[in-house]
Coordinates of N, CA and C and ligand atoms in Angstrom, one line a residue:
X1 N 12.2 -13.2 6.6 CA 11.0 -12.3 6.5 C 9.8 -13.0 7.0
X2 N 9.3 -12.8 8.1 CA 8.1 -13.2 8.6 C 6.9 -13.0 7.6
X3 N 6.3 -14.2 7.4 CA 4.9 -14.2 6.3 C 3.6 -14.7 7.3
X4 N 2.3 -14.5 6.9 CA 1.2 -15.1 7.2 C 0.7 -16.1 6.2
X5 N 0.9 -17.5 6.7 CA -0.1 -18.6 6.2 C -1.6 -18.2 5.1
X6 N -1.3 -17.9 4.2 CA -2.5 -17.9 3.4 C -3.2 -15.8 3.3
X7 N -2.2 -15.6 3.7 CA -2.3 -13.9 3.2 C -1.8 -13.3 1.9
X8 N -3.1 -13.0 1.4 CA -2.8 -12.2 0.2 C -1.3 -11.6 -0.1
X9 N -1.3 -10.8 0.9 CA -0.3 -9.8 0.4 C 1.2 -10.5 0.5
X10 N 0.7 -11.5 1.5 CA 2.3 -12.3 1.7 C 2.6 -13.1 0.6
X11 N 1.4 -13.4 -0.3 CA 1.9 -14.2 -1.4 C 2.1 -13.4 -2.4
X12 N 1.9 -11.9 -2.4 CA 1.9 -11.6 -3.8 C 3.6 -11.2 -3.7
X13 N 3.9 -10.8 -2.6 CA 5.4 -10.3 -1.6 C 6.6 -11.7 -2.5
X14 N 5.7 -13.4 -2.1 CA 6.4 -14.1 -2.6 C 6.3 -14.7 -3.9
X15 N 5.6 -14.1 -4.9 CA 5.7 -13.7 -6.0 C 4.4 -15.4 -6.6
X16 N 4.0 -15.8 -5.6 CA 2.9 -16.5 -5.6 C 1.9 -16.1 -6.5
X17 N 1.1 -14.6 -6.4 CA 0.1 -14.4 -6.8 C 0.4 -13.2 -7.3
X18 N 0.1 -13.2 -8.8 CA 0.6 -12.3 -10.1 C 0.3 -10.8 -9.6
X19 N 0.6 -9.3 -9.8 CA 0.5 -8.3 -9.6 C 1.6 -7.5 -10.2
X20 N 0.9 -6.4 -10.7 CA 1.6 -5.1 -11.2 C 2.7 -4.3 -11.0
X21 N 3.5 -4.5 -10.5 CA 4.6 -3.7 -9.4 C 5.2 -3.0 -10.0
X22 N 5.4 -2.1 -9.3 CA 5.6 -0.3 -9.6 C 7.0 -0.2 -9.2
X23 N 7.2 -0.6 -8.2 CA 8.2 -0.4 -7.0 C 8.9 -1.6 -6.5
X24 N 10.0 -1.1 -5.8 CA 10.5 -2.9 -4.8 C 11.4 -2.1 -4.2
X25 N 11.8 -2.2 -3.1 CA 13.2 -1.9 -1.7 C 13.3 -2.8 -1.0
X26 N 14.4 -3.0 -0.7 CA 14.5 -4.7 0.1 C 13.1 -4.3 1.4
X27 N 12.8 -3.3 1.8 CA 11.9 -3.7 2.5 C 10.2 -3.1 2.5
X28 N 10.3 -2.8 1.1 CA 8.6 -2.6 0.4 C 8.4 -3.0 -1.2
X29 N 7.0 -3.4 -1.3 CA 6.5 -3.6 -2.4 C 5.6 -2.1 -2.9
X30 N 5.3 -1.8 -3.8 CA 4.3 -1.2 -4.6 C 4.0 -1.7 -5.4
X31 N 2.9 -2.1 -5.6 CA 2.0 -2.6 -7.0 C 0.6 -2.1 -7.0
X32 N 0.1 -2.3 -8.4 CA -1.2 -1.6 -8.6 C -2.1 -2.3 -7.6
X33 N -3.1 -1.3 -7.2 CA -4.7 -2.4 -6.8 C -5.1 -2.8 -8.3
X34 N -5.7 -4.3 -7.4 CA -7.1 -4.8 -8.8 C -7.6 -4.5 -9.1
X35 N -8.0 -2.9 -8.4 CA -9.8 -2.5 -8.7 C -9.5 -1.1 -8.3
X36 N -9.0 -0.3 -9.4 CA -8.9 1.0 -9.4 C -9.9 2.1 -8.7
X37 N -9.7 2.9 -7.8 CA -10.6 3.4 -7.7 C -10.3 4.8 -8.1
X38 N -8.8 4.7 -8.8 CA -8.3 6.6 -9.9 C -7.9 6.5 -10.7
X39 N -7.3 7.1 -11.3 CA -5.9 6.5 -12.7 C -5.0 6.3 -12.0
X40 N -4.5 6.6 -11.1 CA -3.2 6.2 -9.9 C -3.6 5.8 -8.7
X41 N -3.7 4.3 -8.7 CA -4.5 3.7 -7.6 C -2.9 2.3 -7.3
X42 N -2.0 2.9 -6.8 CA -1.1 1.9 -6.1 C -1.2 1.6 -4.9
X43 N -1.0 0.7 -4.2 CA -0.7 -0.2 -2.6 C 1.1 -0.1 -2.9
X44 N 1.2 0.0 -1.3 CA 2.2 0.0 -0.7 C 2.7 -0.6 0.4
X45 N 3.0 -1.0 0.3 CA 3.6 -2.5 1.5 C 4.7 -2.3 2.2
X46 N 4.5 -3.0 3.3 CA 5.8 -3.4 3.8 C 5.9 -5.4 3.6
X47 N 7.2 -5.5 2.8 CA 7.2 -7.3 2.7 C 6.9 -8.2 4.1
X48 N 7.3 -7.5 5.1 CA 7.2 -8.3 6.2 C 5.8 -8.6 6.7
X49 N 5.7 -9.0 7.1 CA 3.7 -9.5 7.5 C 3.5 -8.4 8.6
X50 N 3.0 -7.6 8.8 CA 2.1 -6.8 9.7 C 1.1 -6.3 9.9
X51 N 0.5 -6.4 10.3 CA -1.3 -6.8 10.1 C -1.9 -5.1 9.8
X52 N -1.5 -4.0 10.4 CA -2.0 -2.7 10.4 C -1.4 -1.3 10.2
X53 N -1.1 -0.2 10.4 CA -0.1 0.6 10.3 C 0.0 0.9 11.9
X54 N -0.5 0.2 13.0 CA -0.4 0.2 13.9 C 0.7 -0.5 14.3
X55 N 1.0 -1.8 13.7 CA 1.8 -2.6 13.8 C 3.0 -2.1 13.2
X56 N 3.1 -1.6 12.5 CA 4.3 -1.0 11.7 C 4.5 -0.1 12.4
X57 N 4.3 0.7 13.0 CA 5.0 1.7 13.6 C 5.7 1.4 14.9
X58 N 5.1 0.5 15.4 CA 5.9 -0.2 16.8 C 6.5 -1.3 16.0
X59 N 7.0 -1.8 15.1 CA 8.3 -2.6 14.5 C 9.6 -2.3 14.5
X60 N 9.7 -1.4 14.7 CA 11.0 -1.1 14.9 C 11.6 0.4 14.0
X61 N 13.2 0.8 13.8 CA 13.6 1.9 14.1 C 12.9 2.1 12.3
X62 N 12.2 3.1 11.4 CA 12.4 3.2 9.9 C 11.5 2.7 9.0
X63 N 10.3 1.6 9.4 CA 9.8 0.9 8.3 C 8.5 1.8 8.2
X64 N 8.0 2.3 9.1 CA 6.8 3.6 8.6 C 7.3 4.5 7.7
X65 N 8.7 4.8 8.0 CA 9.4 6.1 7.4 C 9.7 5.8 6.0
X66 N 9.8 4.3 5.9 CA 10.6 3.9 4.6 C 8.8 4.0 4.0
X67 N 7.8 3.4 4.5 CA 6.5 2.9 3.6 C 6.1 4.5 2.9
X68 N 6.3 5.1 3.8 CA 5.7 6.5 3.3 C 6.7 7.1 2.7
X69 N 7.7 6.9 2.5 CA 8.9 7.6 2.0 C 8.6 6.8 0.5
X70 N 8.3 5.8 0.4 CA 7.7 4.9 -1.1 C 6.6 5.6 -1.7
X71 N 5.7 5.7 -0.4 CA 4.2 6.7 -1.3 C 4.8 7.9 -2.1
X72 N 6.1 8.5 -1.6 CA 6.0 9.6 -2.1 C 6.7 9.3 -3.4
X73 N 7.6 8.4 -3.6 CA 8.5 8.7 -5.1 C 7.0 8.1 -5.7
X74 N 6.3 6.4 -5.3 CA 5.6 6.1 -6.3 C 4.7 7.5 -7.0
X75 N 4.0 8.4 -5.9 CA 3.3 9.3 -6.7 C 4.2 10.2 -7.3
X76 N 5.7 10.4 -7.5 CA 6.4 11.1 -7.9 C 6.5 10.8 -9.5
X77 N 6.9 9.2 -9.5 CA 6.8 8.8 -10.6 C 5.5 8.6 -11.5
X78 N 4.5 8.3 -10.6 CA 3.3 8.3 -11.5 C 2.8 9.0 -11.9
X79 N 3.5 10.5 -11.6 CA 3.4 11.8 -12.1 C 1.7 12.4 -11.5
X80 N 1.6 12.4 -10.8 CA 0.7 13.1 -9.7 C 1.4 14.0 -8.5
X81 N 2.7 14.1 -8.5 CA 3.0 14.7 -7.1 C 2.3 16.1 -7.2
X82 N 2.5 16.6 -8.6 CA 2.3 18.1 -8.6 C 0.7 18.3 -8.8
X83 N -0.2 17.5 -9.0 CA -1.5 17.6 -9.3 C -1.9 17.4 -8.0
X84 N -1.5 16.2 -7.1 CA -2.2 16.2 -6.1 C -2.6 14.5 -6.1
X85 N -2.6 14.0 -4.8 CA -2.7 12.9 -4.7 C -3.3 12.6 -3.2
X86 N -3.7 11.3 -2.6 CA -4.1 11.3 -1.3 C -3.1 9.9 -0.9
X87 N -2.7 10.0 0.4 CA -2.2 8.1 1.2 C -3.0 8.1 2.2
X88 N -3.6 6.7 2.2 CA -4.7 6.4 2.8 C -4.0 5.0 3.4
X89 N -4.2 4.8 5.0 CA -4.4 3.5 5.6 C -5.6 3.3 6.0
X90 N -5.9 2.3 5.5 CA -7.1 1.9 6.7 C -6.7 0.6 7.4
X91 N -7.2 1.0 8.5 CA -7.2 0.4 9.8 C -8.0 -0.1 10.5
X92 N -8.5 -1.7 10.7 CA -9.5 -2.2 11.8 C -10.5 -2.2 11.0
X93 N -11.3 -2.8 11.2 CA -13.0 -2.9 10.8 C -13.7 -1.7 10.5
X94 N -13.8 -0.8 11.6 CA -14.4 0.6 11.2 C -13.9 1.7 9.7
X95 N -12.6 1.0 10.0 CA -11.3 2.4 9.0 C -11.8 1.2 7.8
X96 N -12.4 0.2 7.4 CA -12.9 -0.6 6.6 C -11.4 -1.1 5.7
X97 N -10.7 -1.7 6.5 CA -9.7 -2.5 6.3 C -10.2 -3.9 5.9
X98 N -9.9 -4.0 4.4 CA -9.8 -5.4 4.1 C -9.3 -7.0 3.8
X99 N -7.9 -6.1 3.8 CA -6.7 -7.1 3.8 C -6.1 -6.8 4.5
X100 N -5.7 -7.8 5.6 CA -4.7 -7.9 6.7 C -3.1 -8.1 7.0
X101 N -2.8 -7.3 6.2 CA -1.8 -6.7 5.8 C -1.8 -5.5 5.3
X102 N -0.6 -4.8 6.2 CA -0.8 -3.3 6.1 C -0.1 -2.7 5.1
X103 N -1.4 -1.6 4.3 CA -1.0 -1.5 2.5 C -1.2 0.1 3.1
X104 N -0.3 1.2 2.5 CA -0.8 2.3 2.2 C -1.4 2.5 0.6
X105 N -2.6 3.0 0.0 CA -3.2 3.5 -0.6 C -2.5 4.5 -1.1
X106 N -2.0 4.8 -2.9 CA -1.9 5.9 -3.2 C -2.5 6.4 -4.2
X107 N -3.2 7.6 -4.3 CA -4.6 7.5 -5.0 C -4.4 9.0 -6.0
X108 N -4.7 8.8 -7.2 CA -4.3 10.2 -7.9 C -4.9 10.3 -9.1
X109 N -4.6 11.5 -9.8 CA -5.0 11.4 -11.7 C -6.2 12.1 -11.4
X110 N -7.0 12.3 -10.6 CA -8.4 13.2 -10.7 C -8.6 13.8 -9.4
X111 N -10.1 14.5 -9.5 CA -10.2 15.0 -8.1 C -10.6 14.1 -7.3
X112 N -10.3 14.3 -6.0 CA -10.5 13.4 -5.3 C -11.6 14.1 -4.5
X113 N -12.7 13.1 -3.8 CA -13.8 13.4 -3.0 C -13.2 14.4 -1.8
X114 N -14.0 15.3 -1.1 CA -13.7 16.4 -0.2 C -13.9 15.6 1.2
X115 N -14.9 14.9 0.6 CA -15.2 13.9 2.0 C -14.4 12.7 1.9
X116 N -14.3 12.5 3.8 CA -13.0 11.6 3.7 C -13.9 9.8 4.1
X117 N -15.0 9.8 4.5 CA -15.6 8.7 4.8 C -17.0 9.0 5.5
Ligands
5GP1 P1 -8.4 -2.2 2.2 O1 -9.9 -2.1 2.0 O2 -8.0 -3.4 3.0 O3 -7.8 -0.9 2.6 O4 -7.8 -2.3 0.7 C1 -7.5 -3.5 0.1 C2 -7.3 -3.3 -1.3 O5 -6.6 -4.4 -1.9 C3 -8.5 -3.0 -2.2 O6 -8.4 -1.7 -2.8 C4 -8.5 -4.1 -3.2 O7 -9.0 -3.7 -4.5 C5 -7.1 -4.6 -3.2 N1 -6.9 -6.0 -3.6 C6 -7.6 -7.0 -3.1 N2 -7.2 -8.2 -3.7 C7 -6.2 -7.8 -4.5 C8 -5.3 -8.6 -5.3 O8 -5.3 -9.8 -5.4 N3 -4.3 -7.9 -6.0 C9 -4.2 -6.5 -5.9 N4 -3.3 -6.0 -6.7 N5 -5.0 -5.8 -5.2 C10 -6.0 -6.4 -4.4
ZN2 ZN1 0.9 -10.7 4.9

């Protein structure tokens, strides 16, 4: 499994740095964010180091399909599917990406803003 030298996400992947985990498939994590921004505020990973969801999607045949196929059971289980939930990447400097490692966002439990940024 390809990691990055001193990336967050790779160490929490290698069980380095403590986190909440919701979820696991041999080839994704789910765990909570630090800093909630709903009552259903999970990240979603892919274990392998990929810096963006840009990068993931040119990886090869399944790992976009698996990441987002995780958003949906986690918000399945966290019991938001039926209320309503949002998945969020952000991407690059502008999309105000801050860990370099590509996480989808799954965000739920209230209303969520109409505005997207
Ligand atoms: P971004 O802004 O890159 O899309 O989102 C990064 C997310 O990672 C933020 O929501 C932030 O709260 C979360 N985060 C940053 N450091 C940690 C950490 O050490 N553990 C967990 N669980 N989440 C983190
Ligand atoms: Zn990483």
């Amino acid at each position: 499994m390809a990691t990055e030298p001193g990336c967050l996400f790779c160490r929490i992947v290698a069980g380095e740095i403590p986190a909440t985990i919701v979820r696991e498939t041999d080839r994704t994590l789910a765990f909570r964010d630090i800093s909630p921004q709903a009552p259903v505020h999970v990240l979603v990973i892919p274990k392998v180091h990929l810096a963006d969801v840009g990068s993931v999607a040119v990886e090869g045949p399944g790992l976009l399909s698996a990441l987002l196929e995780e958003c949906v059971v986690v918000a399945v289980e966290e019991g938001v599917a039926d209320s309503g939930y949002r998945v969020v990447f952000n991407s690059g400097p502008q999309g105000g990406q801050a860990v370099h490692h590509c996480h989808a966002h799954v965000l739920g439990g209230r209303q969520l803003a109409d505005q997207l940024g």
